[in-house]
XYZ file of N, CA, C and O in Angstrom:
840
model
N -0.283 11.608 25.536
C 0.747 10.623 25.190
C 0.161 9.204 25.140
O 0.615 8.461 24.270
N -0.720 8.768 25.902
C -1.137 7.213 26.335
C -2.328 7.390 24.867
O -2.585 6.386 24.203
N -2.778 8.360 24.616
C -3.996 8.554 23.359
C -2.775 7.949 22.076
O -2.843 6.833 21.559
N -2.057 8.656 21.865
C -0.813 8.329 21.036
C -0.107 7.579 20.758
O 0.287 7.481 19.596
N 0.375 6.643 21.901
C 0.342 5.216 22.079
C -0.250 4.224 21.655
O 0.349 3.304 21.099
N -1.543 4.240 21.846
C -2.200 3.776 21.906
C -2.411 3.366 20.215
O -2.299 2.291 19.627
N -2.718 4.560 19.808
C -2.719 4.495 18.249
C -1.288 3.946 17.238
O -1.467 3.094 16.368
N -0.151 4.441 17.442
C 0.961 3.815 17.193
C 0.876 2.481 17.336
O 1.382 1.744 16.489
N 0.122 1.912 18.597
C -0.240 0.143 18.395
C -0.916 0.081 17.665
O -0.329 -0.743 16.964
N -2.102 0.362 16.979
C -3.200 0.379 16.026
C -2.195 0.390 14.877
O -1.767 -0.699 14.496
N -1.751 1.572 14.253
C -1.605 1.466 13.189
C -0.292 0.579 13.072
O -0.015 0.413 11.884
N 0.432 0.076 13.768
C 1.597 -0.725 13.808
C 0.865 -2.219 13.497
O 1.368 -3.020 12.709
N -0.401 -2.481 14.231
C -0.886 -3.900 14.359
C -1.908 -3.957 12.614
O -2.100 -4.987 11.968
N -2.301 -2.821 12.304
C -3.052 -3.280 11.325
C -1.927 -2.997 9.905
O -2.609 -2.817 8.896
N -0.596 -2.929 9.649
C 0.427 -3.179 8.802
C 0.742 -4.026 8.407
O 1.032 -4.248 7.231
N 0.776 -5.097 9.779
C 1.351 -6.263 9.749
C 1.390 -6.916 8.338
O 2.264 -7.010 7.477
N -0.595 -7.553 8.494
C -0.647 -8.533 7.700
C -0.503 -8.020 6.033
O -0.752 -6.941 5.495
N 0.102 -9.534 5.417
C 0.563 -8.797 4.422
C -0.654 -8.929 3.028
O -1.558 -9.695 2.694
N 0.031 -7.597 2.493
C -1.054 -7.566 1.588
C -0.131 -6.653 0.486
O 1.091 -6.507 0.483
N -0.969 -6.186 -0.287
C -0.223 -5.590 -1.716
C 1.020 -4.305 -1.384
O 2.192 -4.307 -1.760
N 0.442 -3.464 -0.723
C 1.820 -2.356 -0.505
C 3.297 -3.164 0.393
O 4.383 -2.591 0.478
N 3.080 -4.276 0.868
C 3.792 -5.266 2.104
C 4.653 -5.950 0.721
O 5.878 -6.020 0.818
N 3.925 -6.485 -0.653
C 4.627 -7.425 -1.527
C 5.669 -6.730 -2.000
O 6.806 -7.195 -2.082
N 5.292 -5.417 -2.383
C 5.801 -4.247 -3.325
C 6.909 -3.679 -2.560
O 7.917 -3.102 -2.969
N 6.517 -3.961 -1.336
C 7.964 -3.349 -0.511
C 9.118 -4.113 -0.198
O 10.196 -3.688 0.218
N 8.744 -5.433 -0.469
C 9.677 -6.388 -0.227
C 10.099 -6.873 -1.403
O 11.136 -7.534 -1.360
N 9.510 -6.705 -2.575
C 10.018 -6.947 -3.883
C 11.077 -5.825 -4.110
O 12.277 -5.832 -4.383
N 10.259 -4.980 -3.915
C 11.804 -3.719 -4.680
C 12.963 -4.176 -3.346
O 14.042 -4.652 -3.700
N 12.673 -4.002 -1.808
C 13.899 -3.986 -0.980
C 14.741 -5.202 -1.384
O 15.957 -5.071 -1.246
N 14.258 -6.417 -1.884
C 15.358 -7.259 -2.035
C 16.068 -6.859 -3.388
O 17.225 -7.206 -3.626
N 15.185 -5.988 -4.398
C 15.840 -5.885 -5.715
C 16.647 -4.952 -5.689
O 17.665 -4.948 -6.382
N 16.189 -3.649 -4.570
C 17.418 -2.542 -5.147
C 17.777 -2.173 -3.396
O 18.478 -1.177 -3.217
N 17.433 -2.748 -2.472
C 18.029 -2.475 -1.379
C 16.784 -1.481 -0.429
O 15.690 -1.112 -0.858
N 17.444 -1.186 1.128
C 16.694 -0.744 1.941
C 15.463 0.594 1.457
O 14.240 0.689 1.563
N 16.302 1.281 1.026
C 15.715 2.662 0.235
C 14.714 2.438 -0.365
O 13.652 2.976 -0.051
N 14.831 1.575 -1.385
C 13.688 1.506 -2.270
C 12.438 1.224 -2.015
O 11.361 1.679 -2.400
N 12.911 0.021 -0.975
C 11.659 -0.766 0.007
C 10.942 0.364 0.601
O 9.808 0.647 0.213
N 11.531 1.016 1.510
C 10.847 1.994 2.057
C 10.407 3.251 1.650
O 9.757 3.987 2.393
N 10.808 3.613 0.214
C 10.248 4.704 -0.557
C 8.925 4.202 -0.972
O 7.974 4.959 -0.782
N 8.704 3.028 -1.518
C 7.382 2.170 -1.715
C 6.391 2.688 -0.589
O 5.452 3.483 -0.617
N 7.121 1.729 0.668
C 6.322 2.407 2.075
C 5.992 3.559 1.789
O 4.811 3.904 1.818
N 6.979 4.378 1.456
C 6.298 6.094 1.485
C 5.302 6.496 0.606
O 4.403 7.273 0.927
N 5.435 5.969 -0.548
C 4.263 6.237 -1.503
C 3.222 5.692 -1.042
O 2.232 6.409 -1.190
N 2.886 4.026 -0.186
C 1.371 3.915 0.309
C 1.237 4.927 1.640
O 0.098 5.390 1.694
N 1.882 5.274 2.451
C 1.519 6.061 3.278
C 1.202 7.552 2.987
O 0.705 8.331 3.799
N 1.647 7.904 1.405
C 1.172 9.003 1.193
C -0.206 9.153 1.110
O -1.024 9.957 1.555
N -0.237 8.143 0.407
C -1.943 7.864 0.175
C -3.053 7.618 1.612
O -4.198 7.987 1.873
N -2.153 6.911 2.225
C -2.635 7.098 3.782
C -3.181 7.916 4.595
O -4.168 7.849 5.327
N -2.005 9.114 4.255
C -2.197 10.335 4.769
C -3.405 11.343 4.288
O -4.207 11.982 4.969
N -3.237 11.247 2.841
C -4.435 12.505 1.957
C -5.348 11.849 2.398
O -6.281 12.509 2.855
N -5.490 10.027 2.460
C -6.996 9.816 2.977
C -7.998 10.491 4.539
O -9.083 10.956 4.888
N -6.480 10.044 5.072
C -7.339 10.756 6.703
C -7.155 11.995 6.555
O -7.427 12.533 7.629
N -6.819 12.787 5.755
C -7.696 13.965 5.441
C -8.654 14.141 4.782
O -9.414 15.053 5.110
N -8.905 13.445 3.790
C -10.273 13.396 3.127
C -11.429 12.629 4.203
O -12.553 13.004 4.539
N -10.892 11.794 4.459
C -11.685 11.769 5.914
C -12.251 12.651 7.154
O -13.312 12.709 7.775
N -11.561 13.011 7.175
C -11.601 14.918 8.336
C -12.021 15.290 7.405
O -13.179 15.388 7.810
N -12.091 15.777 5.888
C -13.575 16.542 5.546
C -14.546 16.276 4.953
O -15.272 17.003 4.275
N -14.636 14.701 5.289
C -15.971 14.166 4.754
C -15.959 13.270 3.630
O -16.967 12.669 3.257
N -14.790 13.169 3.066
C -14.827 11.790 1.941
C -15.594 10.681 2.488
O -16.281 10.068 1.670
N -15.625 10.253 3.824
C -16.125 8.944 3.722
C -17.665 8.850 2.664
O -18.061 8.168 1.718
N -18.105 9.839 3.403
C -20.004 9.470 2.559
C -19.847 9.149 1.635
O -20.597 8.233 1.297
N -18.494 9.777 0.253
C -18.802 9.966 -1.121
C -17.987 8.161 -1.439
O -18.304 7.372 -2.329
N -17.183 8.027 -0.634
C -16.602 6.551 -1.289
C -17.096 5.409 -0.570
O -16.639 4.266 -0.614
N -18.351 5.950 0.287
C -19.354 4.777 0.224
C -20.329 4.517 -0.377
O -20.982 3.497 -0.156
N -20.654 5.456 -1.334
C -21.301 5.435 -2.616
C -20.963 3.849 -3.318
O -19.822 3.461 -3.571
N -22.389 2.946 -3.591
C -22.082 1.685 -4.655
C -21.355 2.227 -6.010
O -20.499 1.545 -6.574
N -21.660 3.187 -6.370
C -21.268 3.549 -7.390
C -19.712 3.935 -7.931
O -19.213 3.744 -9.040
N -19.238 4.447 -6.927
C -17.780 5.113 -6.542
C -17.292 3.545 -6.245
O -16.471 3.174 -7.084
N -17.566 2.701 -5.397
C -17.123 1.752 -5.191
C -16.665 0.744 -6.324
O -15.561 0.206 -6.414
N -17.635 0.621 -7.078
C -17.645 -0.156 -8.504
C -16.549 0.608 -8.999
O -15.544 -0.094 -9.109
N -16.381 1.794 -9.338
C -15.128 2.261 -10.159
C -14.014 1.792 -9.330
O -13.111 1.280 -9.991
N -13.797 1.833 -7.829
C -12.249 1.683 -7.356
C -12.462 0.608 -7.209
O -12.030 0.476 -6.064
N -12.864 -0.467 -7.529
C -13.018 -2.007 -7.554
C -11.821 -2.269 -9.493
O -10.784 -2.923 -9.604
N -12.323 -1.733 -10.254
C -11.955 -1.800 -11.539
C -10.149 -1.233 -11.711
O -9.079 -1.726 -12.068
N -10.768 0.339 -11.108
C -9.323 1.237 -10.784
C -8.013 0.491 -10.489
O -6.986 0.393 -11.161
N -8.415 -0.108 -9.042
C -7.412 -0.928 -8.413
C -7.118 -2.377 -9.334
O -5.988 -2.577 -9.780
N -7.976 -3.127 -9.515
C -7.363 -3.875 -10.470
C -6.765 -4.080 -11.459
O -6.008 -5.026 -11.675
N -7.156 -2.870 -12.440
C -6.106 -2.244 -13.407
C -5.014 -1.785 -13.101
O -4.122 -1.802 -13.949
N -4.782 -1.266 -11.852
C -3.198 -0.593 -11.425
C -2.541 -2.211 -11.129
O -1.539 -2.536 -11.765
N -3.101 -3.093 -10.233
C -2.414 -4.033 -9.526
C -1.805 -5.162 -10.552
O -0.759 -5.808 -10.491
N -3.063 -5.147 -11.695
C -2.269 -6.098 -13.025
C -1.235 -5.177 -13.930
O -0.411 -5.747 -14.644
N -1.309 -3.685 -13.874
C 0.269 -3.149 -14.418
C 1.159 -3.434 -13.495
O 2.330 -3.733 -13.731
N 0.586 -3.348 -12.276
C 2.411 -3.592 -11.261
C 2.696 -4.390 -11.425
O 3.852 -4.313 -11.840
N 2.250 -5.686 -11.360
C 2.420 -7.202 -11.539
C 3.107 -7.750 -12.529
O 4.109 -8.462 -12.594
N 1.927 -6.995 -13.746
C 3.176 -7.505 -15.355
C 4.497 -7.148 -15.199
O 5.429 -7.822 -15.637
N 4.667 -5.640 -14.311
C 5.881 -5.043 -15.139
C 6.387 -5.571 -14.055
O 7.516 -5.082 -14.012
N 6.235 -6.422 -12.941
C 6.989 -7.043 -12.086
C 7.793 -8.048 -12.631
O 9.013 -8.068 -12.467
N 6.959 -9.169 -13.489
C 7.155 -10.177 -14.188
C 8.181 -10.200 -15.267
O 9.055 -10.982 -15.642
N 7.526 -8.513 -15.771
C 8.590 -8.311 -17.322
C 9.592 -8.101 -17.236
O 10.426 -8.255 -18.128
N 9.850 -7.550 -15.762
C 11.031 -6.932 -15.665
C 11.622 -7.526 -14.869
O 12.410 -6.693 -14.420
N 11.832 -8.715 -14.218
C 11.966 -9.107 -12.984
C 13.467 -9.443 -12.919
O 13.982 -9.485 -11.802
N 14.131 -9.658 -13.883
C 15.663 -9.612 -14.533
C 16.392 -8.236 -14.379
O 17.565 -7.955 -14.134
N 15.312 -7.504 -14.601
C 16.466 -6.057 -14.767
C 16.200 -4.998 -12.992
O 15.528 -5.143 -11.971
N 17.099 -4.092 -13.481
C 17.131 -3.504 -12.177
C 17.914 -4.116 -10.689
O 17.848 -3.533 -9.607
N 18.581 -5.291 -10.913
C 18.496 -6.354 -9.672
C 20.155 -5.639 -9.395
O 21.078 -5.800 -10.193
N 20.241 -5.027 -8.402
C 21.801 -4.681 -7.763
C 21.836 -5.616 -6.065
O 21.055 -5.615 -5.113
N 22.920 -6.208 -6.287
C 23.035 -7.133 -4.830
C 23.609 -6.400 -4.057
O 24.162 -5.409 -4.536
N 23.663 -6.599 -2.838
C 24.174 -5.795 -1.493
C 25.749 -5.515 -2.404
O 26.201 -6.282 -3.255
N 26.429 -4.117 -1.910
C 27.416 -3.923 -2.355
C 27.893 -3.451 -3.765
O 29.065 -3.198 -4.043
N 26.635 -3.350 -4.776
C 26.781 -3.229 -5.984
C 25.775 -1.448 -6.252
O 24.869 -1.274 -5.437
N 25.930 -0.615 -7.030
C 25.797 0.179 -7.670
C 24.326 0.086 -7.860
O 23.994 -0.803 -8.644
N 23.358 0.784 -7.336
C 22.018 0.951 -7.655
C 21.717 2.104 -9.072
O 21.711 3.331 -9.165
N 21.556 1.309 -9.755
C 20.907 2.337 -10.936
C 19.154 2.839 -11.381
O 18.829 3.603 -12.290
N 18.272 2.138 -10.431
C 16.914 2.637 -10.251
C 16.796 3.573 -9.171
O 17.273 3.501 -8.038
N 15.802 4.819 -9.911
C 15.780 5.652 -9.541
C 14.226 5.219 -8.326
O 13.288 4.434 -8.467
N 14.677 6.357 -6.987
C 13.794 6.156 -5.820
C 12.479 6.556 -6.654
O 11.608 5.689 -6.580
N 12.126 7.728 -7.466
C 10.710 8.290 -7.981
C 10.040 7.026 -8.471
O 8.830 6.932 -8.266
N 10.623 6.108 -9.050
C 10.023 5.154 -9.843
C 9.596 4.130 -8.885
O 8.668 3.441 -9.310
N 10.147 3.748 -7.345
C 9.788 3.250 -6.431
C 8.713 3.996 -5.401
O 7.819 3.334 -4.873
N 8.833 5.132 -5.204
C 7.574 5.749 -4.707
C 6.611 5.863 -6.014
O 5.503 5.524 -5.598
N 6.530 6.110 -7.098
C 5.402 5.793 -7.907
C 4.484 4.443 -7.951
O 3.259 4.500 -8.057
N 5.226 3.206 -7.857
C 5.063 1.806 -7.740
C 4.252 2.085 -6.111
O 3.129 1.587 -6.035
N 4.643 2.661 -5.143
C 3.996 2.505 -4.109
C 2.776 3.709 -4.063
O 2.296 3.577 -2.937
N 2.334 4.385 -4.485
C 1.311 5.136 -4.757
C 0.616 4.638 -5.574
O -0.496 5.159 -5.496
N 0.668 3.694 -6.545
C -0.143 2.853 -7.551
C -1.141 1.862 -6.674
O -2.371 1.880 -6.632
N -0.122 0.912 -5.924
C -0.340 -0.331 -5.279
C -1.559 0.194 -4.089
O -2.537 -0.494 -3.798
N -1.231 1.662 -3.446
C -1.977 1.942 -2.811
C -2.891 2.385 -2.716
O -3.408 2.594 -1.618
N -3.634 2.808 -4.270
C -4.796 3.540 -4.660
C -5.926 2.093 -5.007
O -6.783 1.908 -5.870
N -5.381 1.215 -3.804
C -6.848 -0.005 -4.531
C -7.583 0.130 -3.748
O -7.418 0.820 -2.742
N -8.917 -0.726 -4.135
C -10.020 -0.405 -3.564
C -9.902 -0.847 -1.991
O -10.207 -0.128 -1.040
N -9.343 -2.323 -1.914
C -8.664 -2.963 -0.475
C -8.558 -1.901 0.572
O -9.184 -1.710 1.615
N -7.227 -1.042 -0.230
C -7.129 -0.369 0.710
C -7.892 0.797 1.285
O -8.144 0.909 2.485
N -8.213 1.580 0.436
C -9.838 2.762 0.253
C -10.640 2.476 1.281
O -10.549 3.052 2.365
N -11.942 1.078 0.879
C -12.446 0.099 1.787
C -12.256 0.491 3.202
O -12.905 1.271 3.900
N -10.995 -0.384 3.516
C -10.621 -0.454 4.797
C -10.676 1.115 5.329
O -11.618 1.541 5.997
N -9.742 1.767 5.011
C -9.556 2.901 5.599
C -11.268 3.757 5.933
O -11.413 4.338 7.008
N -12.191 3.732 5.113
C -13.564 4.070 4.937
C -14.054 3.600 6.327
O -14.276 4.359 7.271
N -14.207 2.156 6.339
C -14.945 0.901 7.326
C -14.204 1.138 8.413
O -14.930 1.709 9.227
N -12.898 0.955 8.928
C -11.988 0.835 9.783
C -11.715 2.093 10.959
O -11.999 2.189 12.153
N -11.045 2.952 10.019
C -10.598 4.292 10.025
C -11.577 5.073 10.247
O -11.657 5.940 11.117
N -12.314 4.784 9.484
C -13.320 6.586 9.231
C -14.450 6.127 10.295
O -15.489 6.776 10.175
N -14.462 5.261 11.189
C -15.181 4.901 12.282
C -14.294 5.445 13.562
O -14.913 5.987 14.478
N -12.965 5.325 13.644
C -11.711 5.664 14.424
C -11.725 6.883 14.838
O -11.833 7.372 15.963
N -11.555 7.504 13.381
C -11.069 8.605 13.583
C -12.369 9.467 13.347
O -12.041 10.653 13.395
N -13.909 9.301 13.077
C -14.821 9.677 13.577
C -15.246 10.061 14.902
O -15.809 11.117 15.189
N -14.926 9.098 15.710
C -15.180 8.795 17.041
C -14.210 10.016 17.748
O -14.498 10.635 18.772
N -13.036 10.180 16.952
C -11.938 10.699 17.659
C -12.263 12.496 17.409
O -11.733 13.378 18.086
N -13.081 12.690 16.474
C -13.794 14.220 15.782
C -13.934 14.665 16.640
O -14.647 13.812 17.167
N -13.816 15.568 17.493
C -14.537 16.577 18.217
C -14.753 17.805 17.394
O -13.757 18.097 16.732
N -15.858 18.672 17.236
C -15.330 20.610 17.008
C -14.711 21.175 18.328
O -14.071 22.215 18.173
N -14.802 20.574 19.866
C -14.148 21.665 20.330
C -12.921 21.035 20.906
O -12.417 21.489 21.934
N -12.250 19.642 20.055
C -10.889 19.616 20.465
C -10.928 18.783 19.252
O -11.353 17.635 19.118
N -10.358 19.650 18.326
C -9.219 18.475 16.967
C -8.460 18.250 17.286
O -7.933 17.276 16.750
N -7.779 18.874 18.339
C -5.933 17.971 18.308
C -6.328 16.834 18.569
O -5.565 16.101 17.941
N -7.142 16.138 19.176
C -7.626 14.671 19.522
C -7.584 13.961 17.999
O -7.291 12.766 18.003
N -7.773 14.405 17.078
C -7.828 14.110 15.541
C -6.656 13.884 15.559
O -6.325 12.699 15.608
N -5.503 15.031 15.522
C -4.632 14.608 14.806
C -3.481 14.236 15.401
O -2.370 14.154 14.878
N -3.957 13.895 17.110
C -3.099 12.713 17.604
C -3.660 11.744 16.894
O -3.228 11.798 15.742
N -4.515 10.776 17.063
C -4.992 10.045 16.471
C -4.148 9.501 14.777
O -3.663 8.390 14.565
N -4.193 10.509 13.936
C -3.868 9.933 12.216
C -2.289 10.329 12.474
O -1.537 9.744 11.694
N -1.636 11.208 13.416
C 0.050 10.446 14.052
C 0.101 9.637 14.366
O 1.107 9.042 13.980
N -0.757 8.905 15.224
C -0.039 7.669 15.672
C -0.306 7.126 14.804
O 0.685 6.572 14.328
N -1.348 6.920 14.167
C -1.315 5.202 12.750
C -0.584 5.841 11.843
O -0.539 5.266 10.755
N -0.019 6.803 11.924
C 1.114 6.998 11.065
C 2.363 6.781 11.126
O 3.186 6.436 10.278
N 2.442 7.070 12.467
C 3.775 6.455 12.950
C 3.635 4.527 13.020
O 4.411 3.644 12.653
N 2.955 4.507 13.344
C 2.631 3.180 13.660
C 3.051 2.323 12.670
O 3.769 1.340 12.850
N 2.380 2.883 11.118
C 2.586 2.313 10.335
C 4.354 2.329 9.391
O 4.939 1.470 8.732
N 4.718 3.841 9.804
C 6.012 4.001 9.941
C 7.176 2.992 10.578
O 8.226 2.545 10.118
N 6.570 2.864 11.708
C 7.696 1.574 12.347
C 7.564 0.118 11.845
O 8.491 -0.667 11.644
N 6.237 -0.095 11.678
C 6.242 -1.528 10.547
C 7.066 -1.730 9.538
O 7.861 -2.633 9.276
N 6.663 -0.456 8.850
C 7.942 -0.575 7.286
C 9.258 -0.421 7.598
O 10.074 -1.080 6.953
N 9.661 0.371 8.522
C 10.932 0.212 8.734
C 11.856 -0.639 9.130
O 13.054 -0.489 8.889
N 11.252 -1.814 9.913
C 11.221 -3.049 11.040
C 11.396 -4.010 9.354
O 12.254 -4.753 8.876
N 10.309 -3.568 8.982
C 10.215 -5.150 7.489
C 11.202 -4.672 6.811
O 11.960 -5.590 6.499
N 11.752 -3.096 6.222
C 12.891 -3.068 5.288
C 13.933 -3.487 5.949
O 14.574 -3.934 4.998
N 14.677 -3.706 6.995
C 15.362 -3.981 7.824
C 16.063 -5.481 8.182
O 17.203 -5.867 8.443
N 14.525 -6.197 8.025
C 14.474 -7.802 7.581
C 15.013 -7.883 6.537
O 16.099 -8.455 6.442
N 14.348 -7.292 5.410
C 14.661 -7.767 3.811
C 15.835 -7.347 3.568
O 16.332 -7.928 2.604
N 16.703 -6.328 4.193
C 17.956 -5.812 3.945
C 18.511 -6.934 4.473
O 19.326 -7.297 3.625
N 18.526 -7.376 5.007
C 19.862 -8.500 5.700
C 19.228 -9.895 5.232
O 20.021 -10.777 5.561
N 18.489 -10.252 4.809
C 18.366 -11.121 3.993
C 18.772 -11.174 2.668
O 19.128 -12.243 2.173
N 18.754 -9.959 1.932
C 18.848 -9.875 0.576
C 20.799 -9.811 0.352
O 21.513 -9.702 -0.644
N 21.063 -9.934 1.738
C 22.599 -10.409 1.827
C 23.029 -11.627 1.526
O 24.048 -11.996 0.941
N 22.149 -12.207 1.985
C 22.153 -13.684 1.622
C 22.035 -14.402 -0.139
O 22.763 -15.210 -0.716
N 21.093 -13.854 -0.476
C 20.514 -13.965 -1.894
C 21.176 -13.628 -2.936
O 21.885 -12.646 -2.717
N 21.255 -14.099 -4.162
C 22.311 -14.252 -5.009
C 20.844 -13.147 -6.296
O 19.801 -12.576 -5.974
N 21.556 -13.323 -7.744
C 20.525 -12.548 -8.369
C 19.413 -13.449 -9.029
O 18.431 -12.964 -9.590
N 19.643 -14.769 -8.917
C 18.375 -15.599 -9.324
C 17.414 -15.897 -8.597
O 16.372 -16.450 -8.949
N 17.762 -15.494 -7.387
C 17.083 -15.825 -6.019
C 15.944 -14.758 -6.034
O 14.731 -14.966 -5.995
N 16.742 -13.334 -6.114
C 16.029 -11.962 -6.246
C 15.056 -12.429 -7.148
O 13.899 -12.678 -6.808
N 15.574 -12.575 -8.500
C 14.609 -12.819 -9.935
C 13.245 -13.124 -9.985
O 12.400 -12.436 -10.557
N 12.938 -14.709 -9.063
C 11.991 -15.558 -8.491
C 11.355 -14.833 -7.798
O 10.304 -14.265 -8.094
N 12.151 -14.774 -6.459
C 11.200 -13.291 -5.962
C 10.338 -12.414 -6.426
O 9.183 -12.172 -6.078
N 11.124 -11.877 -7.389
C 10.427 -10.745 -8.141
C 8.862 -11.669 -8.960
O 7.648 -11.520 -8.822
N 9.506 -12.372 -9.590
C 8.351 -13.076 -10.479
C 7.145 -13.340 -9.431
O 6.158 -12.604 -9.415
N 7.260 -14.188 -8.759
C 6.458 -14.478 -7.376
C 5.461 -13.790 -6.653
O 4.333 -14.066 -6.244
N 6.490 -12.449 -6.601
C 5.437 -11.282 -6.161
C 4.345 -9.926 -7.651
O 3.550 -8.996 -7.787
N 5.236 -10.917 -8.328
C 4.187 -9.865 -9.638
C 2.859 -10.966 -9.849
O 1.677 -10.750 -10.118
N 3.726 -12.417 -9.563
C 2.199 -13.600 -9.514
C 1.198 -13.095 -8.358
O 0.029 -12.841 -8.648
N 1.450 -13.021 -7.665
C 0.363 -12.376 -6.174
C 0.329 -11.012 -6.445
O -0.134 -10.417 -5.473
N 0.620 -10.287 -7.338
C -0.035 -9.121 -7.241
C -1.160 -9.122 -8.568
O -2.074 -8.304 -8.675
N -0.832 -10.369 -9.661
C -1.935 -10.046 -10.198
C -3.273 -11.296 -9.745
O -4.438 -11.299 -10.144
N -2.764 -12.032 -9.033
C -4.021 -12.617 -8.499
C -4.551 -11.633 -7.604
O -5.767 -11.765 -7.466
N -3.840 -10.296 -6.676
C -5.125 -9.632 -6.048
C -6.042 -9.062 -6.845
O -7.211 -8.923 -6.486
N -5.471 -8.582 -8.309
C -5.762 -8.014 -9.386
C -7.449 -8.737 -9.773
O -8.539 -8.166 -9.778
N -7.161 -9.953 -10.022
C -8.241 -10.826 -10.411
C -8.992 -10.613 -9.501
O -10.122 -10.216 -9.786
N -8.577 -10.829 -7.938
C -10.103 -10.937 -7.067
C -10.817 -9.069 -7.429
O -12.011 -8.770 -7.445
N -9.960 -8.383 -7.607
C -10.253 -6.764 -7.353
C -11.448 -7.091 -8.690
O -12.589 -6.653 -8.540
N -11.159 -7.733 -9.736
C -11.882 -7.027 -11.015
C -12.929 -8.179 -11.001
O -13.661 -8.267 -11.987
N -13.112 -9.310 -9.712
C -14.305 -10.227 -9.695
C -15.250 -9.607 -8.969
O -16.467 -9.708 -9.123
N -14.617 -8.905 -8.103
C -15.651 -7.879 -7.066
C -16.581 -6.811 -7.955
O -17.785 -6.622 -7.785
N -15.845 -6.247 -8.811
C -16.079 -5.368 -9.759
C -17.338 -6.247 -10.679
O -18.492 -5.818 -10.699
N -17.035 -7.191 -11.228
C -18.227 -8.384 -12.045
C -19.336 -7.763 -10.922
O -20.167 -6.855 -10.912
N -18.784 -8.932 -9.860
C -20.143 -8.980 -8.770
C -20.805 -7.604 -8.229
O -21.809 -7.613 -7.518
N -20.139 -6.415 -8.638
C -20.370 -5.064 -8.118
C -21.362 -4.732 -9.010
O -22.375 -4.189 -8.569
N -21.234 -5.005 -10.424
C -22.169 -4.500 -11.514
C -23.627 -4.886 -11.513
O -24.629 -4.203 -11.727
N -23.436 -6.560 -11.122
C -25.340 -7.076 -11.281
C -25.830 -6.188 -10.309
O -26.848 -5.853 -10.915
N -25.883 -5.454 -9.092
C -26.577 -5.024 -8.600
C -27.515 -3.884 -9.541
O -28.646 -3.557 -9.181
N -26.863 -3.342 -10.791
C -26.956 -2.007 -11.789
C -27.634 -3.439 -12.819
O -27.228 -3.061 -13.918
N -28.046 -4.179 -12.977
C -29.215 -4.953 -14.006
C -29.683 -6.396 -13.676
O -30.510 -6.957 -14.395
């Protein structure tokens, strides 16, 4: 239990700061309400999840490859400037205020959060961070130590999103639909500036290859 704990603080503390799956969740929760926000959540934590399993069987070596790296440097920046535009393009439509009739569908909000979460940022981290963690945590003659371990930063990270959709729900009470709009625009602007740094890394990733 205290192993479990322990990790639930981990993955609760490294949620926090905000970054691209954090924008995406707070863009849709103010646009279409609690649900959406946190279906987002669910789509980066899906990705969360297949990783620390690809981790438990050895992905790390292959996506510390320079080579592999250079592609999810490009990958991710190409996904993060589609979320962004269609943040921008669309940032008018879809908008239901507390009390009003949601007509976007949740698939299209867990898709948006499985996009956001396939960047390199996040890959990276989980590789460097994680796959040192939950290395350490490997035994062959006790895995359950493993998979306490990728529960708790799962949960961990579980109670973050739920705590932030929670915020944005009772705020987005407040907010009228031009308010949302801005919002929306705002966060498709910061998602394609992560976009830019993702595809400068990618520049700087290549001279090493001439």
């Amino acid at each position: 239990m205290a192993l479990l704990l322990t990790y639930v603080l981990l993955g609760f503390s490294i949620a926090l700061p905000v970054g691209t799956i954090t924008i995406e969740m707070t863009k849709q929760g103010l646009k279409n309400g609690f649900m959406h926000g946190w279906i987002v959540g669910l789509g980066g934590m899906t990705v969360d999840m297949l990783l620390i399993v690809g981790l438990y069987l050895g992905l790390a070596s292959v996506l510390s490859l320079p080579i592999i790296q250079v592609i999810m440097w490009l990958v991710g920046a190409l996904f993060l400037c589609y979320v962004g535009y269609d943040s921008i393009k669309n940032a008018n439509h879809d908008i239901s205020l507390a009390g009003e009739k949601n007509t976007k569908s949740l698939f299209s909000s867990y898709k948006n959060g499985l996009l956001v979460a396939v960047s390199p940022g996040n890959l990276v981290f989980w590789v460097s961070v994680f796959g040192t963690v939950l290395a350490d945590s490997f035994d062959q003659s006790n895995k359950g130590s493993f998979l306490i371990v990728g529960l708790g930063i799962m949960l961990g990270i579980l109670i973050h999103d739920l705590g932030l959709m929670t915020i944005v729900a009772t705020t987005r009470k407040a907010m009228n639909h031009t308010a949302i709009k801005w919002v929306t625009i705002t966060a498709g602007i910061v998602l394609i500036g992560f976009a830019g740094y993702f595809f400068y890394q990618f520049v700087m990733s290549l001279q090493q290859y001439f």
